[in-house]
Coordinates of C-alpha atoms (C1' of nucleotides) in Angstrom, one line a residue:
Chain A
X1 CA 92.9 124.7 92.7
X2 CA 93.7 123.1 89.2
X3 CA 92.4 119.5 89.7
X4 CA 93.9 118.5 86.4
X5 CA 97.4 119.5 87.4
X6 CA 97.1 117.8 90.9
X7 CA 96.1 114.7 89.1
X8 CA 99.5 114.8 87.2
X9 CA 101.7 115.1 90.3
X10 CA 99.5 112.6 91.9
X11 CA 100.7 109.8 88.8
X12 CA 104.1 111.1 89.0
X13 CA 105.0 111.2 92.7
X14 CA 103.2 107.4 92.8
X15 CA 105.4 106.3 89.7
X16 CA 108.3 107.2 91.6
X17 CA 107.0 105.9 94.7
X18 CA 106.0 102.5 94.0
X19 CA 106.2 102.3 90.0
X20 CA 103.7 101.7 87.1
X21 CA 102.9 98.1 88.7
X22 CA 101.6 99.7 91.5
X23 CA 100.2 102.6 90.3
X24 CA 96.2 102.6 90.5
X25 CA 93.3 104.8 90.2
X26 CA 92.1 105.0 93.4
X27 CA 95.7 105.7 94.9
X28 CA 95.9 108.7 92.1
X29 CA 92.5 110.4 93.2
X30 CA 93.6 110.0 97.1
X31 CA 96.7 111.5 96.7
X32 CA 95.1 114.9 94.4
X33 CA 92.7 114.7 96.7
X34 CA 90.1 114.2 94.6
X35 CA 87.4 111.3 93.7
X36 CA 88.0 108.3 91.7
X37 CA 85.3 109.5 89.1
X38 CA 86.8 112.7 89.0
X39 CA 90.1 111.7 87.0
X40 CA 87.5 110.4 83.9
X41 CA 86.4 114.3 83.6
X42 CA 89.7 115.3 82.4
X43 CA 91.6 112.2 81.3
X44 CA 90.0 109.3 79.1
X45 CA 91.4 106.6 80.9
X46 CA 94.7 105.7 82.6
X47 CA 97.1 105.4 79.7
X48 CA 95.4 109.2 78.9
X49 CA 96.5 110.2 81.7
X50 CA 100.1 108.5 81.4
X51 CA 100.3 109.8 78.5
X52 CA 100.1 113.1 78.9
X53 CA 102.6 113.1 81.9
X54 CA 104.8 111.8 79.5
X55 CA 104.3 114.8 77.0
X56 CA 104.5 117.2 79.4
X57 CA 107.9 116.3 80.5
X58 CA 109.2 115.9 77.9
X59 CA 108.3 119.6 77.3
X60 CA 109.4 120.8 80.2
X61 CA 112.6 118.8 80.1
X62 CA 113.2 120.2 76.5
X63 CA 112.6 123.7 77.4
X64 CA 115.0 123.5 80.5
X65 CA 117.8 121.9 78.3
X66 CA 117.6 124.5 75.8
X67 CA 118.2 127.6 78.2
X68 CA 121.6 129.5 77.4
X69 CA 122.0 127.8 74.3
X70 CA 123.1 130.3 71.8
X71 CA 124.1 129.4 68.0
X72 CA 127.1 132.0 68.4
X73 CA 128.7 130.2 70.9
X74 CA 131.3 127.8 70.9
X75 CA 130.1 123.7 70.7
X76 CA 131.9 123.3 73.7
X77 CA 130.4 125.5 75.4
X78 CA 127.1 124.5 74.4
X79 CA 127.8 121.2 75.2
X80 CA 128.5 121.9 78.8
X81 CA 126.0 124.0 79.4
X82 CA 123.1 121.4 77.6
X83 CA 124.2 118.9 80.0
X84 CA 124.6 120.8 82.9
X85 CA 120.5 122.1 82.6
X86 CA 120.1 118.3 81.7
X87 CA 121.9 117.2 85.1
X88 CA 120.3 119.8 87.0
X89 CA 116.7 119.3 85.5
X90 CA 116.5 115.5 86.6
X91 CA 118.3 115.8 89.8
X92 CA 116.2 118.8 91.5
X93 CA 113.7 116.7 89.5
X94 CA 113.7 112.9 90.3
X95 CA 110.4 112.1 90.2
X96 CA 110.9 113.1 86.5
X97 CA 113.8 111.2 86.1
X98 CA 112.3 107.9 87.4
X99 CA 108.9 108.4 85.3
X100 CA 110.7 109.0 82.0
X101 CA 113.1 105.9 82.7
X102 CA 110.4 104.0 83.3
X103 CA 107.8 105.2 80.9
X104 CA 110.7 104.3 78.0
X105 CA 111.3 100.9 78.8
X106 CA 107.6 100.0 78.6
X107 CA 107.0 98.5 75.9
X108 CA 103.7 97.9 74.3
X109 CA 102.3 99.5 76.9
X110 CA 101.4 103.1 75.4
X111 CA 102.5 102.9 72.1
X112 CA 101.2 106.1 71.1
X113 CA 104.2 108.3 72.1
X114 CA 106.6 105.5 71.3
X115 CA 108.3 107.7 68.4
X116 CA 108.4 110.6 70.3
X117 CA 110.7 109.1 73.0
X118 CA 114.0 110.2 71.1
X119 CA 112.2 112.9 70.7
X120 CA 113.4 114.3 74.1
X121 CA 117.1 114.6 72.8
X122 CA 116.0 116.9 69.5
X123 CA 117.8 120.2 70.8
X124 CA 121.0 117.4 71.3
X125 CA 121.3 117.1 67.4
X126 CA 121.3 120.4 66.4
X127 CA 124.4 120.5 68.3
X128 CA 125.7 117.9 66.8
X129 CA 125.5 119.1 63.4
X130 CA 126.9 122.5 64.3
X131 CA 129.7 120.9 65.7
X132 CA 130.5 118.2 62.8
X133 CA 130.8 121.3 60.0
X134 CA 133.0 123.2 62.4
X135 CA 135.2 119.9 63.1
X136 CA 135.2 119.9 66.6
X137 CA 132.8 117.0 67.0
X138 CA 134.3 113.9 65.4
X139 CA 132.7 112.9 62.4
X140 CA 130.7 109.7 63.1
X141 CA 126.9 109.2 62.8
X142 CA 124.4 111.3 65.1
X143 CA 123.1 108.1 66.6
X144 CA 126.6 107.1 68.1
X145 CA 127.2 110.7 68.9
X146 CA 124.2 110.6 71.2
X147 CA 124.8 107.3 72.5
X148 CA 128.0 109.0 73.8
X149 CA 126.4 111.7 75.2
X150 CA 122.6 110.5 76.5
X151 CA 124.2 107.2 78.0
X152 CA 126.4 108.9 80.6
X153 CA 124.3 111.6 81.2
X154 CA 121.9 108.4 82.2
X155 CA 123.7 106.1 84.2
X156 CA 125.4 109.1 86.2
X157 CA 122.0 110.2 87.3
X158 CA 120.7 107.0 87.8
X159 CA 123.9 106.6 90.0
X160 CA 123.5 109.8 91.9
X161 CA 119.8 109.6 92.2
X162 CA 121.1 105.6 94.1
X163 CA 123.4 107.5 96.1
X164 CA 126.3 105.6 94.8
X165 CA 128.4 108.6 93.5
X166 CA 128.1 112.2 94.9
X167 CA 127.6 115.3 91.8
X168 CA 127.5 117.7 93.8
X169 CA 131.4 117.2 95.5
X170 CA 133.2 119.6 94.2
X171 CA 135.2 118.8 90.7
X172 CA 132.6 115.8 90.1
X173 CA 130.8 117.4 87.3
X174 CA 133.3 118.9 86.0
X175 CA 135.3 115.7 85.4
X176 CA 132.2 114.1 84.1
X177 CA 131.9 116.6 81.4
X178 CA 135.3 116.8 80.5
X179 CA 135.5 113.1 79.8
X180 CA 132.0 113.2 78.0
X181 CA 133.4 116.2 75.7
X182 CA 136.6 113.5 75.3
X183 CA 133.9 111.2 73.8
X184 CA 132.6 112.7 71.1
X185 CA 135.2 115.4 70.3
X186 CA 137.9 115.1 67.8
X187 CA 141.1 114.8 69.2
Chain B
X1 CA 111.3 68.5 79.0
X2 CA 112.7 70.8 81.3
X3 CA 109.2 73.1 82.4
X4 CA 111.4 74.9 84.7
X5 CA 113.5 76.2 82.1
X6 CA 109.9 76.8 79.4
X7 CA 108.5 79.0 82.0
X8 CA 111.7 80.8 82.5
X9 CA 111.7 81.3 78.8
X10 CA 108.2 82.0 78.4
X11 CA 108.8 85.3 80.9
X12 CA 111.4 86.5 78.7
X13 CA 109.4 86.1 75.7
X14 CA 106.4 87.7 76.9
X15 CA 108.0 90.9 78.7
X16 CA 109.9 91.5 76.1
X17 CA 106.8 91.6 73.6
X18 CA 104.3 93.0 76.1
X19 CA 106.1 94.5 79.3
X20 CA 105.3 93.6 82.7
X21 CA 102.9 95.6 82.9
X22 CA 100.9 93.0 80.8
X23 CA 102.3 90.2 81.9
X24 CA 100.3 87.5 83.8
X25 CA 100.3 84.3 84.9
X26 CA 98.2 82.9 82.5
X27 CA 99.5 83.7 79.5
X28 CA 103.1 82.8 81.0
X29 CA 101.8 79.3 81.1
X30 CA 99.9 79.2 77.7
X31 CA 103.5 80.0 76.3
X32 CA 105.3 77.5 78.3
X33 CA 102.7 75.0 77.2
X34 CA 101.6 74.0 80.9
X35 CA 99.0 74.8 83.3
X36 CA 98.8 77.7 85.5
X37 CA 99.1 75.9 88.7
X38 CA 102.4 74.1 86.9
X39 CA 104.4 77.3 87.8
X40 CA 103.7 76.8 91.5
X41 CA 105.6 73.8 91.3
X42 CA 108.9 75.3 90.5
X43 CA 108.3 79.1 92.0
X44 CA 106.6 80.2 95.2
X45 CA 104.9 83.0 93.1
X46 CA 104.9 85.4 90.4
X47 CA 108.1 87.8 91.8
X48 CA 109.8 84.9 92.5
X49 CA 109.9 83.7 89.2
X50 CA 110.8 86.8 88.0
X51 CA 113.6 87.2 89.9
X52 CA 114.9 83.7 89.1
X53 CA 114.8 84.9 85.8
X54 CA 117.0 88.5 86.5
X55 CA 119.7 86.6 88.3
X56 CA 119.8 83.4 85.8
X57 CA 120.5 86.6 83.0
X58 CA 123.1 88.7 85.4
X59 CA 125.1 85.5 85.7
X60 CA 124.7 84.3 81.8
X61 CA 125.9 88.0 81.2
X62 CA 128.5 88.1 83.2
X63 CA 130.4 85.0 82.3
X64 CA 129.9 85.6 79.1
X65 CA 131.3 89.7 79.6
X66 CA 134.7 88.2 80.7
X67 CA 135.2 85.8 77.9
X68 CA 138.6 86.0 76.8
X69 CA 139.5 88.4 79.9
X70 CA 143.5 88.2 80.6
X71 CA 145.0 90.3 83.7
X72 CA 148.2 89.8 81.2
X73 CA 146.5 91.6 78.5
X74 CA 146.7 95.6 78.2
X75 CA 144.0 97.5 79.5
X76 CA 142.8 98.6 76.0
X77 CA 142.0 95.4 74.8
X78 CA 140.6 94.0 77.6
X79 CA 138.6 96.6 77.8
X80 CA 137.2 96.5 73.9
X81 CA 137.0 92.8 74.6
X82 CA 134.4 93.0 77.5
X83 CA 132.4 95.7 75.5
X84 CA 132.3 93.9 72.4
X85 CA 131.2 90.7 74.6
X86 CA 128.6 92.4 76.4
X87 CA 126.8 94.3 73.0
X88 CA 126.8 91.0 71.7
X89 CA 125.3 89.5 74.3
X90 CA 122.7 91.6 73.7
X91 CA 122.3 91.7 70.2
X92 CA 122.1 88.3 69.6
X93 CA 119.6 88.1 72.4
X94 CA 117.6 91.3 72.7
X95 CA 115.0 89.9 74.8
X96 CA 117.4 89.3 77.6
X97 CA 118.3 93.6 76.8
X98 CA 114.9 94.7 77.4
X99 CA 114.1 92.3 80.3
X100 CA 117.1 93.5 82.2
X101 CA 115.7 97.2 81.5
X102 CA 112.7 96.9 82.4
X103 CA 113.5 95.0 85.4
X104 CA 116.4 97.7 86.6
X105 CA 113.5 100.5 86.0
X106 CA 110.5 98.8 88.5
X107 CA 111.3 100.3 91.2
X108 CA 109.9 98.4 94.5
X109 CA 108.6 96.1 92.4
X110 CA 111.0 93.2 93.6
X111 CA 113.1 94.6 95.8
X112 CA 115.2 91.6 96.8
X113 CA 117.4 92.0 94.2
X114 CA 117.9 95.7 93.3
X115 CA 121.4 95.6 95.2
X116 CA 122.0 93.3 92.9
X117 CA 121.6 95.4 89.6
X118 CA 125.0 97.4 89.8
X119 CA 126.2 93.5 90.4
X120 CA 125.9 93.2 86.6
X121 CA 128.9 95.3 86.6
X122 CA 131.3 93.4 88.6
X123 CA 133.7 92.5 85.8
X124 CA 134.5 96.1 84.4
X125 CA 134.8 97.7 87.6
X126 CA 138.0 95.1 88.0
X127 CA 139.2 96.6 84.7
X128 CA 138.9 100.3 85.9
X129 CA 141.3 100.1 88.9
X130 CA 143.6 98.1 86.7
X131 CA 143.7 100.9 84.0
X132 CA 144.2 103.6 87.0
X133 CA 146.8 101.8 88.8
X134 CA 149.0 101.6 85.1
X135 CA 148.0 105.0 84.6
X136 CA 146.3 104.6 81.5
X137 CA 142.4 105.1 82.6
X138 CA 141.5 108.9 83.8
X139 CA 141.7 109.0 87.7
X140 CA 138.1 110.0 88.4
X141 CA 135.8 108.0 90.8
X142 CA 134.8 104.4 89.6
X143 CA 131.0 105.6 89.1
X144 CA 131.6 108.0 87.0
X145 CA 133.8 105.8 84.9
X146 CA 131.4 103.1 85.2
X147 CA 129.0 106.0 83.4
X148 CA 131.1 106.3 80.6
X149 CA 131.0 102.9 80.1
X150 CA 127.9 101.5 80.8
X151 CA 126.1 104.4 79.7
X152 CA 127.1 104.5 75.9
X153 CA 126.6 100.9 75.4
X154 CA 123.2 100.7 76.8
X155 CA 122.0 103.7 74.6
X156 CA 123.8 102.3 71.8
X157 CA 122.1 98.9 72.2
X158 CA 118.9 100.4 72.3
X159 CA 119.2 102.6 69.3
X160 CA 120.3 99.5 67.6
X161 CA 117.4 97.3 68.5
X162 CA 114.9 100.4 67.8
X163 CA 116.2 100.3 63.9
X164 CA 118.0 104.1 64.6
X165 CA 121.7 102.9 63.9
X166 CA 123.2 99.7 62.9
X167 CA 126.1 98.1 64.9
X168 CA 126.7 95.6 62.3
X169 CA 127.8 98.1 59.6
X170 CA 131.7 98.2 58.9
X171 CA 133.4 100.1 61.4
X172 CA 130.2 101.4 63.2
X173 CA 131.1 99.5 66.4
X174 CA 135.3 100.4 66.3
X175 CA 134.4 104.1 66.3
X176 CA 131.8 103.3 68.9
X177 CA 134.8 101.7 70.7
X178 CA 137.1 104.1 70.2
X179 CA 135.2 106.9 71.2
X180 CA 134.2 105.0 74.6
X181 CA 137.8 104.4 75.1
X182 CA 138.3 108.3 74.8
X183 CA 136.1 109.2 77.1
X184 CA 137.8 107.4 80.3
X185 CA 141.1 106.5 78.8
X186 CA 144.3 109.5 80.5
X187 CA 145.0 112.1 77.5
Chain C
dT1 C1' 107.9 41.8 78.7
dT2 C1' 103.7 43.0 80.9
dT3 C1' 101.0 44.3 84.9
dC4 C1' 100.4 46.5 89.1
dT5 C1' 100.7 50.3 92.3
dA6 C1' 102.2 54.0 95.0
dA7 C1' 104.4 58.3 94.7
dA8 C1' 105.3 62.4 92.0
dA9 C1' 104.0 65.6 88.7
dA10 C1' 100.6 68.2 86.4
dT11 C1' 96.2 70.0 85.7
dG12 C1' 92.6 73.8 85.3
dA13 C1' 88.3 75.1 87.4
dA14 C1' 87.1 77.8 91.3
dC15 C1' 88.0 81.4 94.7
dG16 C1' 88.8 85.8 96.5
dT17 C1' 90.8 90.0 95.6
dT18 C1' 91.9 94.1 93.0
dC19 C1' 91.1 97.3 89.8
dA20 C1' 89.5 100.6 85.9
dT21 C1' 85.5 102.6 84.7
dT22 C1' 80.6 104.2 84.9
dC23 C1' 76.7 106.9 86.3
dA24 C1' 72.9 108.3 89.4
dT25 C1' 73.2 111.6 92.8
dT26 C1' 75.1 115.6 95.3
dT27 C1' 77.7 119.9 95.6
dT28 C1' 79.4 124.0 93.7
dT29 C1' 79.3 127.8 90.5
dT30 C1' 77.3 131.3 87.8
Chain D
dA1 C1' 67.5 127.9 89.5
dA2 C1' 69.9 126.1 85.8
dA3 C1' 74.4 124.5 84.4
dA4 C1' 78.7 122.6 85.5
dA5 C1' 81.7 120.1 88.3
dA6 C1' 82.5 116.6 91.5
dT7 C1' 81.4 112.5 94.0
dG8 C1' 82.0 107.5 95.3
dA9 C1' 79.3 103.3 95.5
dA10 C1' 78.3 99.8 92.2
dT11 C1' 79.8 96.9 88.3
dG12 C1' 82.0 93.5 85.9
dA13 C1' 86.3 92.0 84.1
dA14 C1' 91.0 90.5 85.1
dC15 C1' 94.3 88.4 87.8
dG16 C1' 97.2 85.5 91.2
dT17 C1' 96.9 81.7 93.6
dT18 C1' 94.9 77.3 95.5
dC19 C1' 93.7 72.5 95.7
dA20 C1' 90.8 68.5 94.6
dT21 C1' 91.4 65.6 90.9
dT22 C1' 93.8 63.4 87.0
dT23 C1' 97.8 61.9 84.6
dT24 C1' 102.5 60.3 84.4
dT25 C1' 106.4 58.0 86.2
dA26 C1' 109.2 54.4 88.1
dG27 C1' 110.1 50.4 90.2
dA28 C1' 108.5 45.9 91.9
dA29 C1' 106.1 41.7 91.1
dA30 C1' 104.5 38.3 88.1

DNA sequence: TTTCTAAAAATGAACGTTCATTCATTTTTT
DNA sequence: AAAAAATGAATGAACGTTCATTTTTAGAAA
């Protein structure tokens, strides 16, 4: 039994149970099933072991996006497929979905990884690129480009994860991506 | 000299430099310039006063989001009204941004109010069954309209504030606009 | 205007609780 | 039997809230 890795699904089911206001030590050990002390021989502290939550998703989350994505393909097809593993990383995910929200709008409160939080949307920009030399992708600056692509991508999760719209009816995503795609491509 | 309204302020100030998860009452009232037991007076306790403070900014947000709104007026510009509206809200007060995000992102921290949050909304979801009723906004459900909208703007705002794009330079925010408009607006 | 006084407002030290972290001791592994 | 891993009670700091006391306010009386 890997006592580390319990520890870290301990933090992130609790995040997503009762948030980082509630989160504390003792509730961490009891649900790994481990002792209080026990946490300190693996992590240094609590923002430690926040922190390397945090990293860890953010690999994982990076590795998922990435998967079909082929340079020969077309953008569009990239595109879809990028934020379809996105979609379906988060929402067989949650838990993920709800520490990473929440992680991000902390501020001050683990600076450390503060640059790297964009940093989650690097596989997003290569993308871009591609698809601003072939003239598919209109031609405005990266940071609007991802506004119109991580925003949506956001908010529908955070709506589907609140049970106030439904992903998985048939046609949903589809629309969604086609009206993203209308977003940033050129007409 | 209103305390109420110096403790109110005082929240906003302090989250937005520290987070909630460092915020506490005494520093609260070192920044309002009154005693601790001062804010007992006006709130029954520490979530109270923090929700005063989430619906005083929903409802300063949303009158301000509907200046200049005209049922008369097409769609279009109604709808690049309310979104220029609502980014300026937030740039020229980026404190009430990051308060609002952090706020939206505690989950069961105050749970009184997180029916509440999609509230914030109200205004553009009267836009959206306008524009589908004329024909001229895509005929998808509201949410994920909503996504489209909400989504980019609140990346776009926080890109801004974070120094990784500038609103304010000529014609950053029409092509934001116009892409936004692309995404839900019919073909 | 000045003085008096009772109510209202404000204060901040004190209290009880919670929490992160430590470390002497115990348990497990090799 | 020595080393490594794990334990959890103990510690002290931090925090939200309370309340006995002080200060301010406002109106009446002189």
């Amino acid at each position: 039994m890997d006592k580390k890795q319990a520890i870290l699904k301990s933090v992130l089911k609790l995040v997503n149970r009762e948030g980082f206001y509630h989160l504390n030590m003792k509730n961490i050990a009891k649900e790994a099933n481990v002792a209080a002390g026990t946490i300190y021989l693996y992590f240094k502290g609590k923002e430690d072991l926040i922190n390397a939550l945090y990293s860890m998703i953010v690999n994982e989350f990076n590795q998922h996006v990435l998967q079909g994505y082929e340079d020969e393909k077309p953008v569009k097809e990239n595109f879809y497929d990028m934020l379809n593993n996105a979609i379906e990383f988060y929402l067989t995910q949650p838990d993920n979905f709800s520490f990473i929200e929440q992680y991000t709008y902390a501020p001050f409160l683990f600076k450390e990884n503060q640059n790297d939080n964009f940093l989650l949307l690097s596989p997003i920009y290569k993308m871009m690129s591609v698809g601003k030399k072939e003239g598919v992708i209109r031609n405005i600056p990266d940071s609007i480009l991802l506004s119109l692509i991580h925003g949506p991508m956001n908010t529908i999760i955070k709506l589907h994860l609140a049970h106030k719209t439904d992903l998985n009816k048939r046609g949903a995503k589809q629309k969604f991506f086609d009206a993203a795609w209308s977003a940033i491509a050129v007409v």
